Coordinates of C-alpha atoms and ligand atoms in Angstrom, one line a residue:
M581 CA 172.6 159.7 25.3
E582 CA 172.5 156.4 27.2
N583 CA 170.6 154.5 24.4
Q584 CA 172.8 155.7 21.6
G585 CA 173.6 152.9 19.2
R586 CA 171.0 150.5 20.8
N587 CA 168.2 149.1 18.7
P588 CA 164.7 150.3 19.7
P589 CA 162.8 147.6 21.8
K590 CA 161.0 145.1 19.7
R591 CA 157.2 145.4 19.7
L592 CA 155.0 142.6 20.8
V593 CA 151.2 142.6 20.7
L594 CA 149.5 140.6 23.4
I595 CA 145.8 139.7 23.3
P596 CA 144.2 138.4 26.5
G597 CA 140.9 136.5 26.8
P598 CA 138.4 138.9 28.5
F599 CA 137.8 137.0 31.7
Q600 CA 139.7 137.4 35.0
G601 CA 141.3 133.9 34.8
H602 CA 142.6 134.7 31.3
L603 CA 143.5 138.4 31.7
T604 CA 145.6 137.8 34.9
P605 CA 148.3 135.5 33.3
M606 CA 148.4 137.6 30.1
L607 CA 149.0 140.8 32.0
Q608 CA 151.6 139.0 34.2
L609 CA 153.4 137.8 31.0
A610 CA 153.3 141.4 29.7
T611 CA 155.0 142.7 32.8
I612 CA 157.6 140.0 32.6
L613 CA 158.4 140.7 28.9
K614 CA 158.4 144.4 29.5
S615 CA 161.1 143.8 32.0
K616 CA 163.1 142.0 29.3
D617 CA 163.1 145.1 27.2
F618 CA 160.3 144.5 24.8
S619 CA 157.7 147.2 23.9
I620 CA 154.3 145.8 24.8
T621 CA 150.9 146.6 23.4
I622 CA 147.9 144.9 25.0
A623 CA 145.1 144.6 22.5
H624 CA 141.9 144.0 24.4
T625 CA 138.2 143.8 23.8
Q626 CA 135.9 146.6 25.2
F627 CA 134.2 143.9 27.3
N628 CA 136.0 143.4 30.6
S629 CA 138.8 145.8 29.6
P630 CA 141.8 145.9 31.9
D631 CA 142.7 148.9 34.1
F632 CA 145.2 150.9 32.0
S633 CA 146.2 153.2 34.9
A634 CA 147.7 150.2 36.8
H635 CA 150.1 149.6 33.9
P636 CA 151.6 152.9 32.9
D637 CA 154.5 151.2 31.1
L638 CA 152.3 149.2 28.7
T639 CA 150.3 150.5 25.7
F640 CA 146.7 149.5 25.5
L641 CA 144.7 149.2 22.3
C642 CA 140.9 148.7 22.5
I643 CA 139.4 146.4 19.8
P644 CA 135.7 147.4 19.1
D645 CA 133.8 144.2 20.0
G646 CA 130.2 145.1 19.1
L647 CA 128.7 143.4 22.1
S648 CA 125.4 144.7 23.2
E649 CA 124.6 145.6 26.9
Q650 CA 122.4 142.5 27.0
E651 CA 125.1 140.2 25.7
V652 CA 127.6 141.5 28.2
Q653 CA 125.2 140.7 31.1
S654 CA 124.6 137.1 29.9
P655 CA 126.0 134.3 32.1
D656 CA 126.5 132.2 28.9
V657 CA 130.2 132.7 28.6
V658 CA 130.5 130.4 25.6
A659 CA 128.0 132.6 23.6
I660 CA 130.0 135.7 24.5
V661 CA 133.2 134.1 23.3
L662 CA 131.8 133.0 20.0
R663 CA 130.3 136.4 19.4
L664 CA 133.5 138.2 20.3
N665 CA 135.5 136.2 17.9
D666 CA 133.0 136.8 15.1
N667 CA 132.9 140.5 15.8
C668 CA 136.5 141.3 16.5
E669 CA 138.4 139.7 13.6
S670 CA 137.9 142.5 11.1
S671 CA 138.2 145.3 13.6
F672 CA 141.5 143.9 14.9
R673 CA 142.9 143.5 11.4
E674 CA 141.9 147.1 10.7
C675 CA 143.7 148.3 13.9
L676 CA 146.9 146.6 12.8
T677 CA 146.8 147.6 9.1
R678 CA 145.4 151.1 9.3
G679 CA 147.1 152.1 12.4
T680 CA 145.7 153.6 15.6
N681 CA 146.6 156.4 18.1
H682 CA 149.4 154.2 19.4
M683 CA 150.5 152.4 16.3
E684 CA 151.4 153.6 12.9
P685 CA 150.5 151.4 9.9
G686 CA 154.1 150.6 9.2
D687 CA 155.1 149.8 12.8
K688 CA 156.7 146.4 12.8
I689 CA 155.1 143.9 15.2
C690 CA 157.6 141.1 15.8
C691 CA 155.1 138.7 17.3
I692 CA 151.5 138.4 18.4
I693 CA 151.0 136.5 21.6
Y694 CA 147.3 135.5 22.1
D695 CA 145.0 133.6 24.3
P696 CA 143.4 130.8 22.1
L697 CA 140.1 131.8 23.6
V698 CA 140.3 134.9 21.3
Y699 CA 141.3 132.8 18.3
F700 CA 140.4 135.6 15.9
S701 CA 143.8 137.1 16.8
G702 CA 145.6 134.0 15.6
A703 CA 143.7 134.2 12.3
V704 CA 144.7 137.8 11.8
A705 CA 148.4 137.1 12.7
C706 CA 148.3 134.3 10.1
D707 CA 146.8 136.6 7.4
L708 CA 149.3 139.3 8.1
K709 CA 152.1 136.9 8.2
I710 CA 153.1 137.9 11.7
P711 CA 154.7 135.2 13.9
S712 CA 152.2 134.1 16.6
I713 CA 152.5 132.3 19.9
A714 CA 149.6 131.0 21.9
L715 CA 149.5 131.5 25.7
Y716 CA 147.4 128.8 27.3
T717 CA 146.1 129.9 30.7
N718 CA 144.8 126.5 31.6
S719 CA 146.6 123.3 32.7
A720 CA 148.3 121.3 30.1
A721 CA 146.3 118.3 31.3
Y722 CA 143.1 120.1 30.2
I723 CA 144.5 121.1 26.8
A724 CA 145.8 117.6 26.2
V725 CA 142.4 115.9 26.9
R726 CA 140.1 118.2 24.9
P727 CA 140.4 116.4 21.6
I728 CA 138.7 113.4 23.2
L729 CA 135.4 115.5 23.5
L730 CA 135.3 115.9 19.7
Q731 CA 136.1 112.2 19.2
L732 CA 133.2 111.4 21.5
K733 CA 131.0 113.8 19.6
A734 CA 131.9 112.2 16.3
Q735 CA 131.0 108.8 17.7
G736 CA 127.6 110.3 18.8
H737 CA 128.0 110.0 22.6
I738 CA 129.3 113.3 24.0
L739 CA 127.2 112.8 27.1
V740 CA 128.6 109.4 28.2
P741 CA 126.2 107.0 29.8
D742 CA 126.2 106.7 33.7
T743 CA 127.9 103.3 33.4
M744 CA 130.9 105.0 31.8
L745 CA 131.4 107.8 34.2
Q746 CA 133.9 106.1 36.5
V747 CA 135.8 104.5 33.6
P748 CA 139.4 105.8 33.1
V749 CA 140.0 107.8 30.0
P750 CA 142.6 105.7 28.0
L751 CA 146.1 107.4 28.0
H752 CA 144.9 110.3 30.3
Q753 CA 145.3 108.9 33.7
P754 CA 144.0 109.9 36.3
L755 CA 141.0 111.2 34.4
R756 CA 137.7 109.4 34.3
F757 CA 135.0 110.0 31.7
K758 CA 133.1 112.1 34.3
D759 CA 136.1 114.4 34.6
L760 CA 136.0 115.4 30.9
P761 CA 135.9 119.2 30.6
I762 CA 132.3 119.8 29.4
Y763 CA 131.2 123.3 29.9
S764 CA 127.7 123.2 31.4
Y765 CA 126.4 126.8 31.3
G766 CA 124.5 127.4 28.1
S767 CA 124.2 125.2 25.0
L768 CA 126.3 122.1 24.5
D769 CA 126.3 122.6 20.8
S770 CA 127.7 126.1 21.1
F771 CA 130.3 124.8 23.5
L772 CA 131.4 122.1 21.0
E773 CA 131.4 124.6 18.2
G774 CA 133.7 126.9 20.2
L775 CA 135.9 124.0 21.2
A776 CA 136.3 122.8 17.6
L777 CA 137.3 126.4 16.6
T778 CA 139.8 126.7 19.5
L779 CA 141.3 123.3 18.8
N780 CA 141.8 124.3 15.2
I781 CA 144.3 127.1 16.1
R782 CA 147.8 126.5 14.9
P783 CA 150.1 129.0 16.5
S784 CA 152.9 129.5 14.0
S785 CA 155.8 129.5 16.3
A786 CA 155.3 128.2 19.8
I787 CA 153.0 127.6 22.8
I788 CA 153.4 129.1 26.3
F789 CA 151.9 127.4 29.3
N790 CA 151.4 128.9 32.7
T791 CA 152.5 125.7 34.3
I792 CA 155.6 124.0 35.6
H793 CA 157.4 121.2 33.8
C794 CA 157.8 118.9 36.8
L795 CA 154.1 119.2 37.6
E796 CA 152.7 118.4 34.1
E797 CA 155.5 116.6 32.4
S798 CA 153.4 114.0 30.6
P799 CA 150.4 116.3 29.6
L800 CA 153.0 118.7 28.2
A801 CA 154.5 116.0 26.1
R802 CA 151.1 115.1 24.8
V803 CA 150.4 118.7 23.8
H804 CA 153.8 118.8 22.0
H805 CA 152.8 115.7 20.1
Q806 CA 149.5 117.4 19.0
Y807 CA 151.0 120.7 17.9
H808 CA 154.6 120.0 16.9
V809 CA 155.8 123.5 18.0
P810 CA 158.2 124.4 20.9
I811 CA 156.4 124.5 24.3
F812 CA 157.5 126.9 27.0
P813 CA 156.1 126.0 30.5
I814 CA 157.1 129.2 32.3
G815 CA 154.7 129.3 35.2
P816 CA 153.6 130.2 37.7
L817 CA 153.6 133.6 36.1
H818 CA 152.6 135.4 39.2
K819 CA 155.9 134.4 40.8
F820 CA 157.8 136.3 38.1
A821 CA 155.4 139.3 38.2
P822 CA 154.3 139.5 41.8
T823 CA 153.3 143.1 41.8
S824 CA 151.3 143.1 38.5
A825 CA 147.9 144.6 39.3
V826 CA 145.3 142.5 37.5
S827 CA 142.0 142.5 39.3
L828 CA 138.8 143.4 37.4
L829 CA 136.9 143.7 40.6
Q830 CA 137.6 145.9 43.6
E831 CA 139.5 143.9 46.3
D832 CA 138.2 144.1 49.8
T833 CA 141.3 144.3 51.9
G834 CA 139.3 144.5 55.1
C835 CA 139.6 140.7 55.4
I836 CA 143.4 141.0 56.1
P837 CA 143.0 142.6 59.6
W838 CA 140.3 139.9 60.3
L839 CA 142.9 137.2 59.3
D840 CA 145.5 138.9 61.5
K841 CA 143.4 138.0 64.5
Q842 CA 143.1 134.3 63.7
T843 CA 145.6 131.6 64.7
H844 CA 148.1 129.8 62.5
N845 CA 146.5 127.6 59.7
S846 CA 143.1 127.8 61.4
V847 CA 141.1 129.5 58.6
I848 CA 139.5 127.9 55.5
Y849 CA 139.4 130.3 52.6
V850 CA 136.4 129.7 50.3
S851 CA 136.1 131.1 46.7
L852 CA 134.7 129.7 43.6
G853 CA 136.4 132.2 41.2
S854 CA 135.2 134.8 38.9
V855 CA 132.6 133.0 36.7
A856 CA 130.8 130.2 38.6
H857 CA 127.3 130.8 39.8
M858 CA 125.5 129.3 42.9
N859 CA 121.8 129.2 43.5
Q860 CA 120.2 129.9 46.8
D861 CA 120.0 126.3 47.9
Q862 CA 123.7 125.7 47.1
L863 CA 124.7 128.8 49.0
S864 CA 122.6 127.8 51.9
E865 CA 124.2 124.3 52.1
M866 CA 127.7 125.8 51.8
A867 CA 126.8 128.3 54.6
W868 CA 125.5 125.7 57.0
G869 CA 128.3 123.3 56.2
L870 CA 130.8 126.0 57.2
A871 CA 128.8 127.0 60.2
N872 CA 128.5 123.4 61.5
S873 CA 132.2 122.7 61.0
K874 CA 132.9 125.3 63.7
E875 CA 136.1 126.3 61.9
P876 CA 136.8 130.0 61.1
F877 CA 136.3 130.8 57.4
L878 CA 136.8 133.6 55.0
W879 CA 134.3 133.3 52.2
V880 CA 134.1 135.2 48.9
I881 CA 130.6 135.6 47.5
R882 CA 130.8 137.6 44.3
S883 CA 128.1 140.2 43.7
G884 CA 125.9 138.6 41.1
S885 CA 127.1 135.1 41.6
N886 CA 123.7 134.1 43.0
P887 CA 121.5 135.4 40.2
G888 CA 118.3 135.0 42.2
A889 CA 119.2 137.2 45.1
E890 CA 121.2 140.2 46.1
W891 CA 124.5 139.0 47.7
I892 CA 124.5 138.1 51.4
E893 CA 121.4 140.1 52.2
A894 CA 119.8 136.8 51.1
M895 CA 121.7 134.8 53.8
D896 CA 119.8 133.3 56.6
E897 CA 119.7 135.5 59.8
N898 CA 120.2 132.3 61.9
F899 CA 123.4 131.6 60.0
K900 CA 124.7 135.1 60.7
E901 CA 123.8 134.7 64.3
C902 CA 125.4 131.3 64.5
V903 CA 128.8 132.2 63.0
K904 CA 129.1 135.8 64.3
D905 CA 132.8 136.8 63.9
R906 CA 134.0 133.2 63.3
G907 CA 133.3 134.0 59.6
C908 CA 134.2 136.9 57.3
I909 CA 132.4 137.3 54.0
V910 CA 133.6 139.6 51.2
K911 CA 132.6 140.3 47.6
W912 CA 136.2 139.9 46.3
A913 CA 139.4 139.2 48.2
P914 CA 143.1 139.9 47.5
Q915 CA 143.4 136.2 46.9
K916 CA 147.2 135.8 46.6
E917 CA 147.7 137.8 49.8
V918 CA 145.0 135.7 51.5
L919 CA 146.6 132.4 50.5
A920 CA 150.0 133.6 51.7
H921 CA 148.6 134.6 55.1
D922 CA 149.8 132.6 58.1
A923 CA 146.2 132.1 59.3
V924 CA 145.0 130.3 56.2
G925 CA 145.3 126.6 56.4
G926 CA 142.9 125.4 53.6
F927 CA 141.3 126.5 50.4
W928 CA 137.8 125.4 49.3
S929 CA 138.1 126.1 45.6
H930 CA 136.4 125.6 42.2
C931 CA 139.9 124.6 41.0
G932 CA 140.3 127.3 38.3
W933 CA 143.9 127.0 37.1
N934 CA 145.1 130.3 38.6
S935 CA 143.6 129.4 42.0
T936 CA 145.2 126.0 41.8
L937 CA 148.7 127.4 41.1
E938 CA 148.3 130.1 43.7
S939 CA 147.3 127.6 46.4
I940 CA 150.1 125.2 45.6
C941 CA 152.6 128.2 45.6
E942 CA 151.6 129.0 49.2
G943 CA 151.5 125.4 50.3
V944 CA 147.7 125.4 51.0
P945 CA 145.8 122.1 50.7
M946 CA 142.4 122.3 49.0
I947 CA 138.8 121.1 49.1
C948 CA 138.0 120.7 45.4
Q949 CA 134.6 121.6 44.1
P950 CA 134.8 121.9 40.4
C951 CA 131.9 123.6 38.7
F952 CA 132.5 123.0 34.9
G953 CA 135.1 122.7 32.1
D954 CA 138.8 122.6 32.9
Q955 CA 138.1 122.8 36.7
K956 CA 137.0 119.1 36.6
V957 CA 140.3 118.1 35.1
N958 CA 142.3 120.2 37.6
A959 CA 140.3 118.8 40.5
R960 CA 141.0 115.2 39.5
Y961 CA 144.8 115.9 39.3
L962 CA 144.7 117.8 42.6
T963 CA 143.0 114.9 44.4
H964 CA 144.3 111.8 42.6
E965 CA 147.7 112.7 41.0
W966 CA 149.3 115.3 43.3
R967 CA 147.1 114.3 46.3
V968 CA 146.9 117.7 47.8
G969 CA 143.1 118.1 47.8
L970 CA 139.9 116.5 49.0
E971 CA 137.1 115.9 46.4
L972 CA 133.6 117.3 47.1
E973 CA 131.5 115.3 44.6
G974 CA 127.9 115.5 43.7
E975 CA 125.3 118.0 45.0
I976 CA 126.5 120.3 47.7
E977 CA 125.1 119.2 51.0
R978 CA 125.8 120.6 54.4
G979 CA 126.8 117.3 56.1
T980 CA 129.4 116.6 53.4
V981 CA 130.8 120.1 53.6
E982 CA 131.1 120.0 57.3
R983 CA 133.0 116.6 57.2
A984 CA 135.3 117.8 54.4
V985 CA 136.2 121.0 56.2
R986 CA 136.9 119.1 59.4
T987 CA 139.0 116.5 57.6
L988 CA 141.1 119.1 55.8
M989 CA 141.6 121.4 58.8
K990 CA 141.7 119.0 61.7
E991 CA 142.5 115.4 60.7
K992 CA 145.5 113.4 59.8
E993 CA 144.4 113.1 56.2
G994 CA 144.4 116.9 55.9
E995 CA 147.7 117.1 57.6
E996 CA 149.2 114.6 55.1
M997 CA 147.9 116.8 52.2
R998 CA 149.4 119.8 53.9
Q999 CA 152.8 118.1 53.9
R1000 CA 152.5 117.0 50.3
V1001 CA 151.5 120.4 49.1
F1002 CA 154.4 121.8 51.0
D1003 CA 156.7 119.5 49.1
L1004 CA 155.2 120.6 45.8
K1005 CA 155.6 124.3 46.9
H1006 CA 159.3 123.6 47.4
K1007 CA 159.5 122.1 43.8
F1008 CA 157.8 125.2 42.5
D1009 CA 160.3 127.4 44.3
V1010 CA 163.2 125.4 42.7
S1011 CA 161.6 125.7 39.3
T1012 CA 161.2 129.4 39.5
G1013 CA 164.6 130.1 41.1
D1014 CA 167.8 130.7 39.2
G1015 CA 168.6 127.7 37.0
G1016 CA 165.1 126.2 37.6
S1017 CA 163.0 124.9 34.6
S1018 CA 160.6 127.8 34.4
C1019 CA 163.5 130.3 34.4
H1020 CA 165.2 128.3 31.7
Y1021 CA 162.2 128.2 29.5
L1022 CA 161.6 131.9 30.0
S1023 CA 165.1 132.6 28.8
E1024 CA 164.6 130.4 25.7
L1025 CA 161.3 132.2 25.0
V1026 CA 162.9 135.6 25.2
E1027 CA 165.6 134.4 22.9
L1028 CA 163.0 133.2 20.4
L1029 CA 161.1 136.5 20.6
R1030 CA 164.4 138.5 20.0
S1031 CA 165.1 136.4 16.9
F1032 CA 161.9 137.5 15.1
Ligands
LIG2158 N1 140.6 136.1 42.7 C1 140.8 137.2 43.4 N2 139.9 137.4 44.4 C2 138.8 136.6 44.7 C3 138.6 135.5 43.9 C4 139.5 135.2 42.9 O1 141.7 137.9 43.2 O2 138.1 136.9 45.6 C5 141.5 135.8 41.6 C6 142.4 134.6 41.8 O3 143.5 135.0 42.6 C7 142.7 134.1 40.5 C8 141.5 134.6 39.6 O4 140.8 135.5 40.4 O5 143.9 134.7 40.0 C9 140.5 133.4 39.3 O6 141.1 132.7 38.3 P1 140.9 131.1 38.2 O7 141.6 130.6 37.0 O8 141.2 130.5 39.5 O9 139.3 130.9 38.1 P2 138.2 131.6 37.1 O10 137.8 132.8 37.8 O11 138.8 131.8 35.8 O12 137.1 130.6 37.1

């Protein structure tokens, strides 16, 4: 009779974007809010649906998304996002109004928390007059600068001329026009259409960011100015939900015993995230740059990330012979565990926002090789604002890679970055500790949710 007299937990519906970098922070937020005594339903698309069995205390609701097998296989992420939003709005509305296995039609939902990538859920929340909160899984700097792309489009020069590339974007220091977050896979028109729709969202109640106030104070202020709703920077979420199992792909933990055999800070970890693709030439330049650097490396090559070939079977035999056991290559790593490992001294990354936060949290300096979109913004901040990363610009070429790896792992410049990222890590620890800013914003968010 423990719960006698207590109100039942309030129900929140959380809708993640269906890609690893979006799913991860939403599931972490779900775990955190569950621990604050909310009842959580994760409403997800069929495409890239999360592993329910890893979250027995959450309820899962599958929204029929109508994507064909062919659409699901497409590397054109923007096309998938546009299609999902078109297809899911009515099915999601129906799930909420007609009820499901897990939800009766009259069940009160006190708030919908959604990823703006799946903006259909914001529209449904608005129609049904349910309070809504957006969770941005990107940096605030990226969110703050996006409107510039639509301004450029309106002026007729979205693809800025070469003479403008190095010019600073007014009011968005340290960004240059070349750092603007254009998405380069698929059609530019579809990207801009999606961007316009995403920018249009108006969460009714608040915005949550997986970031830290002291890291992004001025971009956060700019976002606040754009949206005029309370902003809750409660990151890095993985620090508050360290055990939340979130991976869509099978992690190969075999790399941990390999790392155990390496010396302190000696290994460069290489991963370009869950979406980016590499062609055979790029892979080959990366491989030979790593081989020639003579430094130990752990490299994630996702299955399917090189569309023309089947994983490392396509790697050069000479390369394999040259690196022998100085290199370990896996299809997917337990990244947070890898970055926390004593042997890892550098991270060559595409600068996705989760990878960026995870690297800083473990005090690991980076080689920044952004591929598209928000990664370009994050890379510029890493290299020129926080100064904890080296920039790899232009076409990947083995000589540049070799120099960058040596600089990061062996030279004074790399050591200075290691010191700076260590200082930032300390600030993160303070922010996520008792009385820190992220803790404070989290308490305020919980209070707001309880008030609905
Ligand atoms: N990740 C992982 N194993 C890997 C590579 C990546 O677990 O081998 C995780 C990583 O820890 C991060 C996420 O996948 O949480 C990638 O998200 P990010 O925002 O960095 O990039 P995206 O994949 O969205 O481009």
